[in-house]
XYZ file of N, CA, C and O in Angstrom:
328
model
N 0.809 -1.477 -0.207
C -0.019 -0.008 -0.214
C 0.767 1.647 0.045
O 1.644 0.976 1.216
N 0.879 1.702 -0.887
C 1.192 3.931 -0.809
C 0.336 4.902 -0.764
O -1.089 4.241 -1.113
N 0.579 5.524 -0.076
C -0.342 7.294 -0.735
C 0.455 8.523 -1.664
O 1.742 8.276 -2.080
N -0.147 8.766 -1.756
C -0.951 9.550 -3.169
C -0.614 10.936 -3.063
O -2.170 11.163 -2.562
N -0.553 11.757 -3.167
C -0.651 13.276 -2.840
C -1.274 13.750 -3.736
O -0.800 13.748 -5.460
N -2.246 13.689 -3.465
C -4.055 14.269 -4.573
C -3.625 15.767 -5.269
O -3.937 16.350 -6.146
N -2.314 16.125 -4.749
C -2.533 17.543 -5.742
C -1.409 17.291 -6.699
O -1.461 18.528 -6.996
N -0.768 16.064 -6.520
C 0.433 16.104 -7.644
C -0.861 15.591 -8.756
O 0.145 15.097 -9.974
N -1.546 15.724 -8.505
C -2.277 14.732 -10.077
C -2.822 15.530 -10.922
O -3.456 16.750 -10.707
N -2.700 15.070 -11.964
C -2.921 15.955 -13.408
C -4.077 15.384 -13.789
O -5.072 16.025 -14.396
N -4.788 13.978 -14.114
C -5.619 13.299 -14.416
C -5.688 12.151 -13.996
O -4.547 11.719 -14.066
N -6.881 11.344 -13.973
C -7.091 10.106 -14.444
C -7.583 9.239 -15.238
O -9.015 10.233 -15.716
N -7.189 8.446 -16.010
C -7.841 7.442 -17.458
C -8.496 5.996 -16.255
O -7.916 5.677 -15.493
N -9.559 6.052 -17.644
C -10.217 4.708 -17.429
C -10.250 3.964 -18.899
O -10.105 4.859 -19.894
N -9.095 3.266 -19.012
C -8.019 2.701 -20.034
C -8.058 0.938 -20.517
O -7.681 0.881 -20.792
N -8.996 0.350 -19.729
C -9.733 0.166 -18.747
C -9.196 0.388 -17.353
O -10.472 0.399 -16.396
N -7.912 -0.066 -17.217
C -7.708 -0.013 -15.503
C -7.506 1.658 -15.509
O -7.555 2.510 -16.339
N -8.114 1.835 -14.431
C -7.664 3.769 -13.528
C -6.013 4.041 -13.830
O -5.353 3.106 -12.494
N -6.003 4.503 -14.409
C -4.143 5.478 -14.292
C -4.111 6.866 -14.287
O -4.751 7.845 -14.887
N -3.367 6.911 -13.331
C -3.302 7.873 -12.556
C -1.862 8.897 -12.656
O -0.966 8.240 -12.717
N -2.583 10.122 -13.473
C -1.107 10.773 -14.877
C -0.659 11.648 -13.219
O -1.975 12.864 -13.429
N 0.236 11.884 -12.877
C 1.169 13.170 -12.158
C 1.454 13.843 -12.961
O 1.654 13.963 -13.780
N 1.395 15.164 -12.435
C 1.761 16.553 -12.993
C 3.820 16.700 -13.363
O 3.869 16.662 -14.358
N 4.305 15.824 -13.095
C 5.372 15.167 -13.745
C 5.255 13.707 -15.011
O 6.526 13.507 -15.364
N 4.180 13.821 -15.342
C 4.233 12.654 -16.121
C 3.933 11.417 -15.537
O 4.253 10.035 -16.212
N 4.980 10.944 -14.252
C 4.790 9.786 -13.619
C 3.273 8.646 -13.749
O 2.877 9.504 -13.587
N 3.281 7.583 -13.799
C 1.389 7.214 -13.990
C 1.670 6.106 -13.237
O 2.809 5.223 -13.122
N 0.487 6.196 -12.335
C -0.432 4.891 -12.263
C -1.053 4.023 -12.084
O -1.854 4.796 -12.138
N -1.450 2.647 -11.595
C -2.269 1.776 -12.291
C -2.584 1.484 -11.047
O -1.895 0.869 -9.849
N -3.823 2.330 -10.300
C -4.938 1.729 -9.270
C -6.022 0.407 -9.274
O -6.583 0.605 -10.533
N -6.256 0.311 -8.136
C -6.941 -0.754 -8.507
C -8.602 -0.058 -7.954
O -9.256 -0.744 -8.518
N -8.993 1.363 -7.869
C -10.117 1.997 -7.692
C -10.553 2.381 -9.085
O -10.183 2.562 -9.793
N -11.764 2.245 -9.016
C -12.135 2.995 -10.175
C -11.920 4.610 -10.422
O -11.784 5.358 -9.360
N -12.426 4.740 -11.483
C -12.239 6.894 -11.285
C -13.491 7.410 -10.337
O -12.798 8.419 -9.456
N -14.891 7.503 -10.543
C -15.266 7.848 -9.029
C -14.756 7.275 -7.790
O -15.235 8.117 -7.273
N -14.661 6.362 -7.545
C -14.069 6.052 -6.459
C -12.701 6.693 -6.005
O -12.833 7.250 -4.817
N -11.874 6.857 -7.259
C -10.783 7.398 -6.431
C -11.139 9.248 -6.428
O -10.617 10.569 -5.226
N -11.577 9.760 -6.708
C -12.495 11.026 -7.034
C -13.277 11.441 -5.178
O -12.861 12.543 -4.928
N -14.503 10.462 -5.136
C -14.795 9.988 -3.728
C -13.447 10.432 -3.177
O -13.787 11.139 -1.827
N -12.617 9.815 -2.945
C -11.551 9.591 -1.740
C -10.491 11.080 -1.500
O -10.138 10.893 -0.586
N -10.756 11.168 -2.809
C -10.148 13.090 -3.567
C -10.536 14.004 -2.365
O -10.939 15.048 -1.401
N -11.856 14.086 -2.903
C -12.464 15.020 -2.123
C -12.973 14.561 -0.781
O -13.101 15.215 0.228
N -13.050 13.167 -0.140
C -12.782 12.860 1.328
C -11.972 13.629 2.152
O -11.839 14.375 3.397
N -10.499 13.128 1.761
C -9.117 13.716 1.787
C -9.459 15.613 2.518
O -8.781 15.938 3.068
N -10.154 15.987 1.049
C -9.745 17.149 1.198
C -10.633 18.174 1.899
O -10.370 18.856 2.154
N -12.115 17.395 2.302
C -12.871 18.202 3.043
C -12.455 17.800 4.493
O -12.535 18.351 5.576
N -11.583 16.176 4.853
C -10.797 16.187 5.721
C -9.825 17.208 5.750
O -10.255 17.928 7.606
N -9.636 17.985 5.174
C -8.223 18.762 5.787
C -8.845 19.961 5.866
O -8.822 21.054 6.709
N -10.176 20.603 5.037
C -10.436 21.637 5.544
C -11.843 21.741 6.804
O -11.502 22.771 7.562
N -11.988 20.525 7.358
C -12.589 20.331 8.678
C -11.205 20.504 9.353
O -12.259 20.740 10.598
N -10.302 20.048 9.433
C -9.367 19.580 10.338
C -8.940 21.697 10.210
O -8.833 21.849 12.276
N -8.729 22.211 9.761
C -8.101 23.826 9.486
C -9.412 24.367 10.557
O -9.578 25.492 11.003
N -10.585 24.316 10.408
C -11.446 25.082 10.575
C -11.681 24.484 12.325
O -12.049 26.125 12.992
N -11.439 23.693 12.199
C -11.102 23.734 13.796
C -9.780 24.424 15.143
O -9.930 23.862 16.379
N -8.821 24.387 14.202
C -7.887 25.029 14.814
C -8.248 26.455 15.469
O -8.807 26.674 14.718
N -7.358 26.750 16.468
C -7.614 28.106 16.728
C -6.329 29.255 16.124
O -5.607 29.117 16.095
N -7.072 30.035 15.567
C -6.091 31.389 15.691
C -4.876 31.871 16.142
O -6.002 32.046 17.360
N -4.185 31.751 15.578
C -3.303 32.486 16.615
C -2.761 33.781 16.486
O -3.018 34.752 15.971
N -2.540 34.521 17.750
C -2.890 35.702 18.302
C -1.687 36.441 17.833
O 0.034 35.957 18.075
N -1.783 37.585 17.073
C -0.222 37.944 16.847
C 0.601 38.762 17.613
O 1.655 39.116 17.857
N -0.700 38.821 18.788
C -0.228 39.914 19.930
C 0.633 38.905 20.166
O 2.241 39.437 21.267
N 0.913 38.169 20.695
C 1.222 36.779 21.639
C 2.912 36.339 20.438
O 4.019 35.954 21.424
N 3.080 37.090 19.692
C 4.002 36.401 18.528
C 5.083 38.294 17.996
O 6.307 38.402 17.707
N 4.350 39.115 18.532
C 4.891 40.144 18.194
C 6.218 40.618 19.413
O 6.606 40.259 20.436
N 7.099 41.327 18.652
C 8.304 41.671 19.548
C 8.714 42.793 18.825
O 8.854 43.358 17.767
N 9.388 43.813 19.168
C 9.819 44.901 19.681
C 11.445 45.688 18.415
O 11.964 45.902 18.196
N 11.800 43.941 18.481
C 13.334 43.745 17.681
C 13.084 43.214 16.760
O 12.576 42.609 16.137
N 13.954 44.744 15.909
C 13.999 44.602 14.866
C 14.461 43.174 13.797
O 14.131 42.799 12.747
N 15.437 42.485 14.541
C 16.029 41.389 13.947
C 14.874 40.452 13.574
O 15.564 39.101 13.198
N 14.004 40.125 14.762
C 13.359 38.911 14.373
C 11.841 39.151 13.976
O 11.429 38.270 12.798
N 11.516 40.650 13.455
C 11.029 40.998 11.913
C 11.581 39.644 10.752
O 12.046 39.491 10.423
N 9.926 39.448 9.968
C 10.034 38.574 9.053
C 10.195 38.985 7.558
O 9.862 40.428 7.498
N 11.413 39.216 6.553
C 11.563 39.595 5.670
C 11.620 38.871 4.756
O 11.134 37.278 4.320
N 11.229 40.423 3.538
C 10.346 39.749 2.873
C 10.930 39.909 1.109
O 11.575 40.398 1.123
N 11.453 38.487 0.864
C 11.967 38.771 -0.677
C 11.661 38.742 -1.872
O 10.781 37.440 -1.897
N 12.157 39.020 -2.564
C 11.352 39.184 -4.187
C 11.650 37.740 -4.837
O 13.170 37.236 -4.785
N 10.587 36.863 -5.151
C 11.180 35.624 -6.062
C 11.613 35.751 -7.475
O 10.555 36.791 -7.926
N 12.395 35.008 -8.399
C 12.103 35.417 -9.298
C 11.641 34.778 -10.306
O 12.970 33.297 -10.082
N 11.209 34.646 -11.488
C 10.641 32.847 -11.837
C 12.198 32.615 -13.149
O 12.833 33.963 -13.802
N 12.696 31.737 -13.293
C 13.638 31.266 -14.480
C 12.543 30.941 -15.829
O 11.352 30.152 -15.319
N 13.501 31.848 -16.344
C 12.821 31.469 -17.972
C 12.786 29.691 -18.341
O 13.937 28.972 -18.283
N 12.182 29.633 -18.603
C 12.026 28.075 -19.731
C 12.360 27.852 -21.492
O 12.626 29.033 -21.654
C-alpha cells in the first residue's frame, strides 16, 4: 500500500484500468475506479478543511517583538525562464 499526494495528480483515465497521471508524467495503475478515486480525493480534502476550521487562530500579539532582527524579511522571487 502507498499514499499518493492528490495535489500532484494531473488527470485520471479509465483505459479500462484506472491510470493516475501526476504532473511530472509519472503514471500509476490503481485498483479503484475513477469515481472511487475522485470520492477519496474529495473526502481527503474535506477532512483537511474540517481540521483547519477546528484550529484556533494564533494571536499576533503573542508573537510580536520590538526587536527588528526578529521581523520576517520579504524577498522577491524571480521565475526562471524556460
